[in-house]
Every structure is written in C-alpha cells, then in structure tokens.
Amino acid sequence: MQDYIKHPLEKPFVRVPDQYKRPQGEMEGMTSYKKEYTEKYQEPARAIRHDGQRQAQGKFEGEPTYKTDYRKWDMSGRVGPYVSQDAWQPPTNRFEGESTMHHDFIKHDARRRAMIKPPQAAQMSDSPFNDKTGYRDAFIKHPLEPKYVHPKEQYKGPAAPFEAMTTFKRDYKGNPGEITRSFKPDNQAFSSGKPLEDVTTNRNDYRKWPMERPYVHAHEQYKRPDGNMEMTTTHNATYRELPIERTLAHRPSSANKARNAPFDGSTSYANDFKKWEMSKNKPMMRDEYHPNNAPFEGLSTQKAHYIPHELQPNRSFKPDNTAFQSGTKFEDGTMYRTDFTPKHVDICPVLGIEKGQSQFQFVQTDQRGHKLYQPVFESVEPLNGFQSPNRMQMTAA
C-alpha cells in the first residue's frame, strides 16, 4: 500500500439519449388476427396429483462417512476478506432500460415515391414512314457466274491381291508341350472293414478329480431392536391445524351500478362498409364481333418493300488433294543407321537355372546382394552300343 499511487479516474463518456417524442395522430390497432380470429371456449386443464417419492419406513441408525472422515477446523481467528476502498460500487441512478435502437434511430416520415413508369399511350407521327436505307441506295447488282463444282475422285482398288500373312503367323511357330495332368481325385470314397475306434485323448488321459462345494457365507439373521419406535416428528409436534374457509367471489364495485345509458352499437365496420346488391344473373355473350371469312387480297409490307438478290457463294480456301511429288530419290539415311554398329548379344545362361536347363550352379551371395554362379563340368564316357539321349537329339537334328 505504501508503493501504490492513487491516480484520478475520469468518468467514461455516456451519450445522452434523445427524449422520446410521441408521433401525432392515433394508432390504428386493428389487425388481421382481430378481424379473422374466432374465439372458442374450452374447459380448464385439470390438475394432476402425483403420489410423490416413496420413502422407506423406519429410522436410519448409523454414522455417515462425512461425519467420520470430516475434520472441523477452528475458524475463530480468521480475518475477513480485504476490500479496497476504490472498488466498484453499483450505480444509484434508476435504470431506464432503453436500447441502442432507441438512442440512435430517428424515425422519419417516409412518403411514397412517385411512379416513374411512362404512360402506355403510343407516340404517333403524321409523316409517312421513310423506308430508304443505305443498302437500297448504294447497292449495285452484278451478274453472278455459275458455281464451280469440284469433281470427286473415283476409288481405284489395288492391283496386287491381298496377302493375309501377318507378323504373328509368320514368326510364331508354337511351343510343343505336354498336356497338363489333372490332379482331381477320383469320385470313390475311402472304405475300410475295420470297426470305428471311439478312443479319444480325453478318454485315455482324463482323470476324474473329486470336487468340493464352494464356500457360501451365511448371513446373520435380523434381530429386532428392543423398545418401541418413536413416530413423533417436528411437523406433528409444532403444527397447529386451523379451520379452512371457502374463498368467496368478489365482484367489482362498478358491477352493482345501474346502467341506464343506451347501448352504442356503431363500429367502424358498420359505418364504413358499403353493402352492394348482388345479382345472380348469368353473364351473356355479346354477338358484336364477327370475323371476316373472305381471303386477304391486299399487298403486305414485306412483299411491297422486299427485293430479292442473288447470293454469291464464298470462295473455298480448302487445298486440293493433289500431293506434292518430286522426281528425286527419297533419302532415308539417318544418324542411327550411319553410326550404329550391330553386335551379337548372347543369352545369359543363368536364365535357365529355374527351369533346370542351365549348366551353372549357385555358389553364394555377395555383400551387395548379387548371386554368384559357377559352371558345372561333367565327364561323359561313351558306351559300346549305347548313345546318350542328348547325342540322339543332336543326330536327329
């Protein structure tokens, strides 16, 4: 508190609202709800009485956990809360209850705007219609030449016969192979003449052990306490029953006064509404207009002013189908054909290891994961009067 310096506080700016001015005239309180609403009488809702919460009979005997575990502290030497002298205090002025809408909004008398729509009357002119145009004055009619019709080229079929040989038929010869053997089992069931053995592992190895019944705790029987239960409550001891009087209906004092004045039944509806006479006569069609069935023999404006002109077709800029031909020989030499040197590429013998047709054997795998193979050499000795199957294939080839 010694280091605290108290500074003067300025009151915040509060805008003074404009005083409400009642508009001139009386407000018309008639609404569509009052005009169209039909009042209906209904019985008042009946009160529903609930049974209330069911409580167990008997007095609770015991000590709750709150009283057992709670430790009551001594609060006699406690100092009250510290409150600053400059704390906020509620205002003493009366709350007006006006919103920002009432403060800032100024109601103006909005008059209805005048209609800007032009009148529907058409503007007529007494002078004749001038139908001369620049096209009619400056156009010069020229004779047109007949349209050139481009002759269509006739189809010429090739002179050589069609050869049905394809690259697939020429290069593919087919690979001879054996027919895949079926692994489907026969449709014959396995049968045996021996009797079925019903000996199982459970029957051979299972040993029946004696079972003991589980322990069941026996609860103590209820013992009624000695003495009688005191049913006296604070309500029964202190409540004093008073006689109940019936509520009487009180009518206002103005209801007992005599009403000798005549009843004024004039309303705005009865004064302003004008009742029209309604007649139920059916509408009759007037036979005044009769359309003319004679054909029109006059000349229309389109036939009188329209001058037909011959159309000149636009010139086609489409190129002709004649290709540019040259008598020189086509030069097909490329850098690939000039610089490329064909070399013979041998097939890697390792590709036939999985099929069992290679003469290499797997040795080991190096640190980079590459598999190393080495060739397998076999010594073949010819037999008298017998040839190996490989040699027979070579001689047959």
Coordinates of C-alpha atoms in Angstrom, one line a residue:
M1 CA 0.0 0.0 0.0
Q2 CA 3.0 2.4 0.5
D3 CA 4.1 2.0 -3.1
Y4 CA 0.6 2.4 -4.6
I5 CA 0.0 5.8 -6.1
K6 CA -3.6 6.7 -6.5
H7 CA -4.5 8.4 -9.8
P8 CA -7.6 10.4 -10.5
L9 CA -10.2 8.5 -12.6
E10 CA -12.2 10.1 -15.3
K11 CA -15.8 9.0 -15.8
P12 CA -16.5 7.3 -19.1
F13 CA -18.4 9.3 -21.8
V14 CA -22.1 8.4 -21.7
R15 CA -24.2 9.6 -24.6
V16 CA -27.3 11.3 -23.6
P17 CA -30.2 9.7 -25.4
D18 CA -32.8 11.8 -27.2
Q19 CA -36.1 12.2 -25.5
Y20 CA -39.0 10.2 -26.9
K21 CA -41.5 12.3 -28.8
R22 CA -44.9 10.7 -29.4
P23 CA -46.0 10.9 -33.0
Q24 CA -49.1 12.9 -33.9
G25 CA -52.3 11.1 -34.5
E26 CA -53.8 7.9 -33.1
M27 CA -52.6 4.4 -33.9
E28 CA -54.9 2.1 -35.6
G29 CA -54.9 -1.1 -33.5
M30 CA -56.9 -3.2 -35.9
T31 CA -55.0 -6.3 -37.1
S32 CA -55.8 -9.3 -39.3
Y33 CA -55.8 -11.5 -36.2
K34 CA -58.6 -9.5 -34.5
K35 CA -60.6 -9.5 -37.7
E36 CA -60.4 -13.2 -38.6
Y37 CA -59.9 -14.8 -35.1
T38 CA -62.9 -16.8 -33.8
E39 CA -62.9 -17.1 -30.1
K40 CA -63.6 -20.6 -28.7
Y41 CA -64.4 -21.7 -25.2
Q42 CA -62.6 -24.7 -23.6
E43 CA -62.7 -26.4 -20.3
P44 CA -59.8 -25.5 -18.0
A45 CA -57.0 -28.1 -17.6
R46 CA -57.3 -30.4 -14.7
A47 CA -54.6 -30.7 -12.1
I48 CA -52.7 -34.0 -12.0
R49 CA -51.8 -35.1 -8.5
H50 CA -48.6 -37.2 -8.2
D51 CA -48.1 -39.9 -5.5
G52 CA -44.7 -38.4 -4.6
Q53 CA -41.5 -40.1 -3.7
R54 CA -41.7 -43.3 -1.9
Q55 CA -39.7 -43.4 1.3
A56 CA -38.6 -46.4 3.3
Q57 CA -40.2 -46.8 6.7
G58 CA -38.1 -46.8 9.8
K59 CA -35.4 -44.6 11.3
F60 CA -31.8 -44.6 9.9
E61 CA -29.3 -45.8 12.5
G62 CA -25.7 -45.3 11.8
E63 CA -23.0 -42.7 11.2
P64 CA -22.3 -41.4 7.6
T65 CA -18.8 -41.3 6.1
Y66 CA -18.9 -37.5 6.0
K67 CA -19.1 -37.2 9.8
T68 CA -16.5 -39.9 10.4
D69 CA -13.8 -38.5 8.0
Y70 CA -14.5 -34.8 8.1
R71 CA -12.3 -32.7 10.4
K72 CA -13.8 -29.4 11.6
W73 CA -11.3 -26.6 11.6
D74 CA -11.2 -23.7 14.0
M75 CA -12.2 -20.6 12.1
S76 CA -12.3 -18.2 15.1
G77 CA -9.1 -16.3 14.3
R78 CA -9.7 -15.9 10.6
V79 CA -9.6 -12.4 9.2
G80 CA -12.4 -11.2 6.8
P81 CA -11.8 -10.6 3.1
Y82 CA -9.8 -7.5 2.1
V83 CA -11.9 -5.0 0.2
S84 CA -10.3 -2.0 -1.5
Q85 CA -11.9 1.5 -0.9
D86 CA -11.8 2.2 -4.7
A87 CA -13.7 -1.0 -5.5
W88 CA -16.6 -0.8 -7.9
Q89 CA -19.9 0.2 -6.5
P90 CA -23.3 -0.3 -8.1
P91 CA -24.9 2.8 -9.6
T92 CA -27.6 4.5 -7.6
N93 CA -29.4 6.0 -10.6
R94 CA -32.6 4.4 -12.0
F95 CA -32.1 2.1 -14.9
E96 CA -34.0 3.5 -17.9
G97 CA -34.0 0.2 -19.9
E98 CA -33.6 1.9 -23.4
S99 CA -31.7 0.1 -26.1
T100 CA -29.2 1.4 -28.7
M101 CA -32.0 1.3 -31.2
H102 CA -34.0 3.9 -29.2
H103 CA -30.9 6.1 -28.8
D104 CA -29.6 6.2 -32.4
F105 CA -32.7 5.6 -34.5
I106 CA -34.6 8.7 -35.7
K107 CA -37.9 8.0 -37.2
H108 CA -38.6 10.0 -40.3
D109 CA -41.9 10.5 -42.2
A110 CA -41.3 8.3 -45.3
R111 CA -43.5 9.5 -48.1
R112 CA -44.4 7.3 -51.0
R113 CA -42.3 7.8 -54.1
A114 CA -43.9 9.0 -57.4
M115 CA -44.2 6.4 -60.2
I116 CA -41.6 6.7 -62.9
K117 CA -43.4 4.4 -65.3
P118 CA -44.2 6.2 -68.6
P119 CA -47.7 6.3 -69.8
Q120 CA -48.9 3.4 -72.0
A121 CA -50.0 5.7 -74.8
A122 CA -48.1 5.2 -78.0
Q123 CA -46.5 8.1 -79.8
M124 CA -47.9 8.6 -83.3
S125 CA -46.5 10.5 -86.2
D126 CA -48.3 12.2 -89.1
S127 CA -45.4 11.9 -91.6
P128 CA -45.1 8.8 -93.8
F129 CA -42.6 6.1 -93.0
N130 CA -39.2 6.6 -94.6
D131 CA -38.0 3.1 -95.7
K132 CA -34.9 4.2 -97.6
T133 CA -31.7 2.6 -96.4
G134 CA -28.1 2.7 -97.4
Y135 CA -28.3 -0.8 -98.8
R136 CA -31.0 0.2 -101.2
D137 CA -29.3 3.4 -102.4
A138 CA -25.7 2.2 -102.7
F139 CA -26.1 -1.5 -103.7
I140 CA -25.1 -2.3 -107.3
K141 CA -26.4 -5.6 -108.7
H142 CA -23.7 -7.6 -110.6
P143 CA -24.2 -10.7 -112.6
L144 CA -23.1 -13.9 -110.9
E145 CA -21.0 -16.7 -112.6
P146 CA -22.1 -20.3 -112.3
K147 CA -20.8 -22.1 -109.3
Y148 CA -17.8 -24.4 -109.9
V149 CA -18.4 -27.9 -108.8
H150 CA -15.3 -29.8 -107.8
P151 CA -15.2 -33.3 -109.4
K152 CA -14.9 -36.2 -106.9
E153 CA -12.1 -38.7 -107.3
Q154 CA -13.1 -42.2 -108.0
Y155 CA -11.8 -45.0 -105.9
K156 CA -9.2 -47.2 -107.5
G157 CA -8.5 -50.5 -105.9
P158 CA -5.0 -52.0 -105.7
A159 CA -3.9 -54.3 -108.5
A160 CA -2.0 -56.8 -106.3
P161 CA -4.1 -59.4 -104.4
F162 CA -4.4 -59.1 -100.6
E163 CA -1.9 -61.2 -98.7
A164 CA -3.3 -62.5 -95.4
M165 CA 0.1 -63.1 -93.9
T166 CA 0.7 -61.3 -90.6
T167 CA 3.8 -60.9 -88.4
F168 CA 2.2 -63.2 -85.7
K169 CA 1.5 -66.0 -88.3
R170 CA 5.0 -65.7 -89.8
D171 CA 7.1 -65.6 -86.6
Y172 CA 5.0 -67.7 -84.1
K173 CA 5.5 -71.4 -84.6
G174 CA 4.1 -72.7 -81.3
N175 CA 5.8 -74.5 -78.4
P176 CA 5.2 -78.2 -78.2
G177 CA 4.3 -79.3 -74.6
E178 CA 2.6 -82.0 -72.7
I179 CA -1.0 -81.8 -71.6
T180 CA -1.4 -80.7 -68.0
R181 CA -2.2 -83.7 -65.8
S182 CA -5.4 -83.4 -63.8
F183 CA -4.9 -83.6 -60.0
K184 CA -8.6 -84.1 -59.4
P185 CA -9.2 -87.0 -57.0
D186 CA -11.4 -90.0 -58.0
N187 CA -15.1 -90.0 -57.1
Q188 CA -14.6 -93.2 -55.0
A189 CA -15.0 -92.9 -51.2
F190 CA -12.3 -94.5 -48.9
S191 CA -13.8 -97.5 -47.2
S192 CA -12.4 -99.9 -44.6
G193 CA -13.7 -103.1 -43.0
K194 CA -12.3 -102.3 -39.5
P195 CA -14.7 -101.0 -36.8
L196 CA -14.5 -97.3 -35.8
E197 CA -12.3 -96.6 -32.9
D198 CA -14.0 -94.3 -30.4
V199 CA -11.0 -94.0 -28.1
T200 CA -10.0 -90.3 -27.8
T201 CA -7.3 -88.4 -25.9
N202 CA -9.8 -87.1 -23.4
R203 CA -11.0 -90.7 -22.6
N204 CA -7.4 -92.0 -22.2
D205 CA -5.7 -89.1 -20.4
Y206 CA -8.5 -87.5 -18.4
R207 CA -8.5 -88.3 -14.7
K208 CA -11.6 -87.6 -12.6
W209 CA -10.8 -85.5 -9.6
P210 CA -13.1 -85.1 -6.5
M211 CA -14.9 -81.8 -6.4
E212 CA -15.7 -79.7 -3.3
R213 CA -18.6 -77.4 -3.0
P214 CA -17.7 -73.6 -2.9
Y215 CA -17.8 -71.8 0.4
V216 CA -21.0 -69.8 0.9
H217 CA -21.0 -67.2 3.7
A218 CA -24.0 -67.4 6.0
H219 CA -25.6 -64.0 6.7
E220 CA -26.6 -63.1 10.3
Q221 CA -30.3 -63.2 10.9
Y222 CA -32.1 -59.9 11.5
K223 CA -32.7 -59.0 15.2
R224 CA -35.4 -56.5 16.0
P225 CA -34.2 -53.8 18.4
D226 CA -35.7 -53.5 21.8
G227 CA -38.3 -50.9 22.7
N228 CA -40.9 -49.1 20.5
M229 CA -40.1 -46.7 17.7
E230 CA -40.9 -43.0 18.4
M231 CA -43.1 -41.7 15.4
T232 CA -43.3 -38.1 16.7
T233 CA -41.9 -35.6 14.1
T234 CA -41.3 -31.9 14.3
H235 CA -44.2 -31.2 12.0
N236 CA -46.7 -33.2 14.1
A237 CA -45.4 -31.6 17.3
T238 CA -45.5 -27.9 16.2
Y239 CA -48.2 -27.9 13.5
R240 CA -51.5 -26.3 14.6
E241 CA -54.5 -27.1 12.5
L242 CA -56.6 -24.1 11.5
P243 CA -60.2 -24.1 10.2
I244 CA -60.3 -23.6 6.4
E245 CA -62.8 -21.1 5.0
R246 CA -64.1 -21.2 1.5
T247 CA -62.9 -18.4 -0.8
L248 CA -65.8 -16.1 -1.8
A249 CA -66.1 -14.5 -5.2
H250 CA -65.8 -10.7 -5.1
R251 CA -67.3 -8.6 -7.9
P252 CA -66.0 -5.1 -8.7
S253 CA -67.9 -2.1 -7.3
S254 CA -68.8 -0.9 -10.8
A255 CA -70.9 -4.1 -11.4
N256 CA -73.5 -3.0 -8.9
K257 CA -74.1 0.4 -10.5
A258 CA -77.2 0.7 -12.7
R259 CA -76.7 1.1 -16.4
N260 CA -79.5 3.3 -17.8
A261 CA -77.5 4.7 -20.8
P262 CA -78.4 3.2 -24.3
F263 CA -76.0 0.8 -25.9
D264 CA -73.9 2.3 -28.7
G265 CA -73.5 -0.4 -31.3
S266 CA -71.8 1.7 -34.0
T267 CA -68.5 0.3 -35.3
S268 CA -66.0 1.2 -38.0
Y269 CA -67.2 -1.8 -40.0
A270 CA -70.8 -0.8 -39.8
N271 CA -70.2 2.8 -40.7
D272 CA -67.5 2.4 -43.5
F273 CA -68.7 -0.8 -45.1
K274 CA -71.0 -0.3 -48.1
K275 CA -73.2 -3.2 -48.9
W276 CA -73.6 -3.9 -52.6
E277 CA -76.5 -5.6 -54.2
M278 CA -75.6 -9.0 -55.5
S279 CA -77.5 -10.3 -58.5
K280 CA -77.3 -13.9 -59.6
N281 CA -77.8 -13.3 -63.3
K282 CA -75.7 -15.3 -65.7
P283 CA -73.3 -13.5 -67.9
M284 CA -74.4 -13.2 -71.6
M285 CA -72.1 -13.2 -74.5
R286 CA -72.5 -10.3 -76.9
D287 CA -72.6 -11.0 -80.6
E288 CA -71.0 -7.8 -81.7
Y289 CA -67.8 -9.0 -83.5
H290 CA -68.0 -11.3 -86.5
P291 CA -64.7 -12.4 -88.1
N292 CA -64.4 -12.0 -91.8
N293 CA -64.1 -15.3 -93.7
A294 CA -63.0 -13.7 -97.0
P295 CA -59.4 -14.2 -98.2
F296 CA -56.9 -11.3 -97.9
E297 CA -56.3 -9.7 -101.3
G298 CA -54.1 -6.8 -100.3
L299 CA -50.3 -6.4 -100.5
S300 CA -48.3 -6.9 -97.4
T301 CA -45.3 -4.6 -96.4
Q302 CA -42.8 -7.5 -96.8
K303 CA -43.9 -8.1 -100.4
A304 CA -44.0 -4.4 -101.2
H305 CA -40.5 -3.4 -100.0
Y306 CA -38.5 -6.7 -100.1
I307 CA -36.2 -7.0 -103.2
P308 CA -34.6 -10.5 -103.6
H309 CA -31.0 -10.6 -104.5
E310 CA -28.9 -13.5 -105.8
L311 CA -26.3 -14.8 -103.4
Q312 CA -22.7 -15.1 -104.3
P313 CA -21.1 -18.1 -102.7
N314 CA -17.8 -17.6 -100.8
R315 CA -14.6 -18.9 -102.4
S316 CA -13.3 -22.1 -100.8
F317 CA -9.8 -22.0 -99.4
K318 CA -9.6 -25.7 -99.0
P319 CA -6.4 -27.2 -100.5
D320 CA -6.8 -29.7 -103.3
N321 CA -6.0 -33.4 -102.6
T322 CA -3.0 -33.5 -105.0
A323 CA 0.1 -34.3 -103.1
F324 CA 3.5 -32.6 -103.8
Q325 CA 5.6 -35.1 -105.8
S326 CA 9.2 -35.0 -106.7
G327 CA 11.3 -37.0 -109.2
T328 CA 14.3 -37.3 -106.9
K329 CA 15.0 -40.5 -104.9
F330 CA 14.0 -40.5 -101.2
E331 CA 17.0 -40.1 -98.9
D332 CA 16.4 -42.3 -95.9
G333 CA 19.8 -42.1 -94.4
T334 CA 19.8 -41.3 -90.6
M335 CA 22.5 -40.8 -87.9
Y336 CA 21.4 -44.1 -86.3
R337 CA 22.0 -46.1 -89.5
T338 CA 25.3 -44.3 -90.1
D339 CA 26.8 -44.6 -86.6
F340 CA 25.2 -47.8 -85.3
T341 CA 27.4 -51.0 -85.4
P342 CA 25.4 -54.2 -84.8
K343 CA 26.8 -56.6 -82.3
H344 CA 25.9 -60.2 -81.4
V345 CA 24.3 -60.4 -77.9
D346 CA 24.5 -63.8 -76.2
I347 CA 21.7 -65.0 -74.0
C348 CA 22.6 -65.2 -70.3
P349 CA 22.8 -68.8 -69.3
V350 CA 21.6 -68.0 -65.8
L351 CA 18.0 -67.5 -67.1
G352 CA 17.5 -71.3 -67.4
I353 CA 18.5 -72.1 -63.8
E354 CA 14.9 -72.0 -62.5
K355 CA 13.8 -74.4 -65.3
G356 CA 16.7 -76.8 -64.7
Q357 CA 18.2 -76.3 -68.2
S358 CA 21.4 -74.3 -67.3
Q359 CA 24.9 -75.7 -66.7
F360 CA 25.6 -73.2 -63.8
Q361 CA 25.3 -73.8 -60.1
F362 CA 24.6 -71.2 -57.3
V363 CA 27.6 -70.6 -55.0
Q364 CA 26.9 -67.6 -52.7
T365 CA 25.6 -64.0 -52.4
D366 CA 28.0 -61.1 -52.1
Q367 CA 27.6 -58.0 -49.9
R368 CA 25.6 -56.1 -52.5
G369 CA 23.0 -58.9 -52.8
H370 CA 24.3 -60.3 -56.2
K371 CA 24.1 -64.1 -56.7
L372 CA 27.3 -65.8 -57.9
Y373 CA 27.2 -68.9 -60.1
Q374 CA 29.9 -71.2 -61.4
P375 CA 29.8 -73.6 -64.4
V376 CA 29.3 -77.3 -63.8
F377 CA 31.6 -79.7 -65.8
E378 CA 30.6 -83.3 -66.4
S379 CA 32.6 -86.1 -67.9
V380 CA 30.7 -88.3 -70.3
E381 CA 32.1 -91.7 -71.4
P382 CA 30.6 -93.3 -74.5
L383 CA 29.3 -96.9 -74.1
N384 CA 29.5 -99.6 -76.6
G385 CA 26.2 -99.9 -78.4
F386 CA 24.5 -97.1 -76.5
Q387 CA 24.1 -93.5 -77.2
S388 CA 23.1 -90.8 -74.7
P389 CA 19.7 -89.1 -75.2
N390 CA 21.4 -85.7 -75.9
R391 CA 23.5 -87.2 -78.6
M392 CA 20.5 -88.9 -80.1
Q393 CA 18.7 -85.5 -80.3
M394 CA 21.8 -83.9 -81.9
T395 CA 22.0 -86.7 -84.6
A396 CA 18.2 -86.4 -85.3
A397 CA 18.6 -82.6 -85.7

